[in-house]
């Protein structure tokens, strides 16, 4: 998974850095095609580690989501 970040992307683009996907964010205006291909090959070469990293980041997202949504019943009460 890569996020192709464009210069006009705002805070939504920053979110991927905040979630730990730094290595998988491609800044369009600052990246050449060969750099994207090289990074893709690194991920392919250690796919098990890439899946571990993705799982870890998705768990972080789940914790953030749960923390945020756990408040809803309290607000509605």
JSON list of C-alpha atoms in Angstrom, two decimals:
[
{"chain": "A", "resi": 1, "resn": "UNK", "atom": "CA", "xyz": [0.00, 0.00, 0.00]},
{"chain": "A", "resi": 2, "resn": "UNK", "atom": "CA", "xyz": [1.24, 3.45, -0.90]},
{"chain": "A", "resi": 3, "resn": "UNK", "atom": "CA", "xyz": [-0.34, 6.81, -0.37]},
{"chain": "A", "resi": 4, "resn": "UNK", "atom": "CA", "xyz": [0.45, 9.15, -3.25]},
{"chain": "A", "resi": 5, "resn": "UNK", "atom": "CA", "xyz": [0.41, 12.53, -1.56]},
{"chain": "A", "resi": 6, "resn": "UNK", "atom": "CA", "xyz": [-0.06, 15.60, -3.70]},
{"chain": "A", "resi": 7, "resn": "UNK", "atom": "CA", "xyz": [1.05, 19.13, -2.75]},
{"chain": "A", "resi": 8, "resn": "UNK", "atom": "CA", "xyz": [-2.56, 20.29, -2.36]},
{"chain": "A", "resi": 9, "resn": "UNK", "atom": "CA", "xyz": [-3.37, 17.54, 0.15]},
{"chain": "A", "resi": 10, "resn": "UNK", "atom": "CA", "xyz": [-4.01, 19.05, 3.54]},
{"chain": "A", "resi": 11, "resn": "UNK", "atom": "CA", "xyz": [-4.32, 17.50, 7.00]},
{"chain": "A", "resi": 12, "resn": "UNK", "atom": "CA", "xyz": [-5.73, 14.30, 5.51]},
{"chain": "A", "resi": 13, "resn": "UNK", "atom": "CA", "xyz": [-2.35, 13.69, 3.90]},
{"chain": "A", "resi": 14, "resn": "UNK", "atom": "CA", "xyz": [-0.60, 14.24, 7.23]},
{"chain": "A", "resi": 15, "resn": "UNK", "atom": "CA", "xyz": [-2.73, 11.52, 8.77]},
{"chain": "A", "resi": 16, "resn": "UNK", "atom": "CA", "xyz": [-0.69, 8.76, 7.10]},
{"chain": "A", "resi": 17, "resn": "UNK", "atom": "CA", "xyz": [2.49, 10.05, 8.74]},
{"chain": "A", "resi": 18, "resn": "UNK", "atom": "CA", "xyz": [0.72, 10.26, 12.10]},
{"chain": "A", "resi": 19, "resn": "UNK", "atom": "CA", "xyz": [-0.36, 6.62, 11.78]},
{"chain": "A", "resi": 20, "resn": "UNK", "atom": "CA", "xyz": [3.18, 5.41, 11.12]},
{"chain": "A", "resi": 21, "resn": "UNK", "atom": "CA", "xyz": [3.02, 4.93, 7.37]},
{"chain": "A", "resi": 22, "resn": "UNK", "atom": "CA", "xyz": [6.01, 7.21, 6.73]},
{"chain": "A", "resi": 23, "resn": "UNK", "atom": "CA", "xyz": [7.77, 4.67, 4.51]},
{"chain": "A", "resi": 24, "resn": "UNK", "atom": "CA", "xyz": [4.63, 4.19, 2.44]},
{"chain": "A", "resi": 25, "resn": "UNK", "atom": "CA", "xyz": [3.84, 7.84, 1.73]},
{"chain": "A", "resi": 26, "resn": "UNK", "atom": "CA", "xyz": [5.04, 9.07, -1.64]},
{"chain": "A", "resi": 27, "resn": "UNK", "atom": "CA", "xyz": [5.27, 12.83, -2.03]},
{"chain": "A", "resi": 28, "resn": "UNK", "atom": "CA", "xyz": [4.41, 13.22, -5.71]},
{"chain": "A", "resi": 29, "resn": "UNK", "atom": "CA", "xyz": [6.41, 16.40, -6.31]},
{"chain": "A", "resi": 30, "resn": "UNK", "atom": "CA", "xyz": [9.52, 15.07, -4.58]},
{"chain": "A", "resi": 31, "resn": "UNK", "atom": "CA", "xyz": [9.70, 11.47, -5.78]},
{"chain": "A", "resi": 32, "resn": "UNK", "atom": "CA", "xyz": [10.92, 9.86, -8.98]},
{"chain": "A", "resi": 33, "resn": "UNK", "atom": "CA", "xyz": [9.40, 6.71, -10.45]},
{"chain": "A", "resi": 34, "resn": "UNK", "atom": "CA", "xyz": [12.49, 4.62, -9.71]},
{"chain": "A", "resi": 35, "resn": "UNK", "atom": "CA", "xyz": [12.23, 5.55, -6.02]},
{"chain": "A", "resi": 36, "resn": "UNK", "atom": "CA", "xyz": [8.67, 4.27, -5.89]},
{"chain": "A", "resi": 37, "resn": "UNK", "atom": "CA", "xyz": [9.72, 1.07, -7.66]},
{"chain": "A", "resi": 38, "resn": "UNK", "atom": "CA", "xyz": [12.68, 0.60, -5.29]},
{"chain": "A", "resi": 39, "resn": "UNK", "atom": "CA", "xyz": [10.45, 1.01, -2.23]},
{"chain": "A", "resi": 40, "resn": "UNK", "atom": "CA", "xyz": [7.91, -1.40, -3.69]},
{"chain": "A", "resi": 41, "resn": "UNK", "atom": "CA", "xyz": [10.63, -3.99, -4.21]},
{"chain": "A", "resi": 42, "resn": "UNK", "atom": "CA", "xyz": [11.84, -3.55, -0.60]},
{"chain": "A", "resi": 43, "resn": "UNK", "atom": "CA", "xyz": [8.33, -4.29, 0.63]},
{"chain": "A", "resi": 44, "resn": "UNK", "atom": "CA", "xyz": [8.06, -7.30, -1.66]},
{"chain": "A", "resi": 45, "resn": "UNK", "atom": "CA", "xyz": [11.43, -8.62, -0.48]},
{"chain": "A", "resi": 46, "resn": "UNK", "atom": "CA", "xyz": [10.27, -8.58, 3.16]},
{"chain": "A", "resi": 47, "resn": "UNK", "atom": "CA", "xyz": [6.54, -8.99, 2.72]},
{"chain": "A", "resi": 48, "resn": "UNK", "atom": "CA", "xyz": [6.15, -10.64, 6.11]},
{"chain": "A", "resi": 49, "resn": "UNK", "atom": "CA", "xyz": [7.53, -7.52, 7.81]},
{"chain": "A", "resi": 50, "resn": "UNK", "atom": "CA", "xyz": [5.29, -5.30, 5.69]},
{"chain": "A", "resi": 51, "resn": "UNK", "atom": "CA", "xyz": [2.24, -7.27, 6.80]},
{"chain": "A", "resi": 52, "resn": "UNK", "atom": "CA", "xyz": [3.38, -7.02, 10.43]},
{"chain": "A", "resi": 53, "resn": "UNK", "atom": "CA", "xyz": [3.78, -3.26, 10.10]},
{"chain": "A", "resi": 54, "resn": "UNK", "atom": "CA", "xyz": [0.36, -2.94, 8.49]},
{"chain": "A", "resi": 55, "resn": "UNK", "atom": "CA", "xyz": [-1.24, -5.03, 11.24]},
{"chain": "A", "resi": 56, "resn": "UNK", "atom": "CA", "xyz": [0.42, -2.90, 13.94]},
{"chain": "A", "resi": 57, "resn": "UNK", "atom": "CA", "xyz": [-0.77, 0.32, 12.31]},
{"chain": "A", "resi": 58, "resn": "UNK", "atom": "CA", "xyz": [-4.31, -1.01, 11.85]},
{"chain": "A", "resi": 59, "resn": "UNK", "atom": "CA", "xyz": [-4.38, -1.95, 15.55]},
{"chain": "A", "resi": 60, "resn": "UNK", "atom": "CA", "xyz": [-3.39, 1.64, 16.37]},
{"chain": "A", "resi": 61, "resn": "UNK", "atom": "CA", "xyz": [-6.21, 2.91, 14.16]},
{"chain": "A", "resi": 62, "resn": "UNK", "atom": "CA", "xyz": [-8.63, 0.55, 15.90]},
{"chain": "A", "resi": 63, "resn": "UNK", "atom": "CA", "xyz": [-7.58, 1.88, 19.33]},
{"chain": "A", "resi": 64, "resn": "UNK", "atom": "CA", "xyz": [-8.09, 5.47, 18.18]},
{"chain": "A", "resi": 65, "resn": "UNK", "atom": "CA", "xyz": [-11.49, 4.60, 16.72]},
{"chain": "A", "resi": 66, "resn": "UNK", "atom": "CA", "xyz": [-12.63, 2.76, 19.85]},
{"chain": "A", "resi": 67, "resn": "UNK", "atom": "CA", "xyz": [-11.48, 5.56, 22.13]},
{"chain": "A", "resi": 68, "resn": "UNK", "atom": "CA", "xyz": [-13.39, 8.09, 20.03]},
{"chain": "A", "resi": 69, "resn": "UNK", "atom": "CA", "xyz": [-16.57, 6.08, 19.61]},
{"chain": "A", "resi": 70, "resn": "UNK", "atom": "CA", "xyz": [-16.71, 4.89, 23.22]},
{"chain": "A", "resi": 71, "resn": "UNK", "atom": "CA", "xyz": [-17.62, 8.47, 24.12]},
{"chain": "A", "resi": 72, "resn": "UNK", "atom": "CA", "xyz": [-20.78, 8.53, 21.99]},
{"chain": "A", "resi": 73, "resn": "UNK", "atom": "CA", "xyz": [-23.06, 6.64, 24.42]},
{"chain": "A", "resi": 74, "resn": "UNK", "atom": "CA", "xyz": [-21.90, 8.92, 27.26]},
{"chain": "A", "resi": 75, "resn": "UNK", "atom": "CA", "xyz": [-22.72, 12.02, 25.24]},
{"chain": "A", "resi": 76, "resn": "UNK", "atom": "CA", "xyz": [-26.13, 10.69, 24.22]},
{"chain": "A", "resi": 77, "resn": "UNK", "atom": "CA", "xyz": [-27.08, 9.74, 27.80]}
]
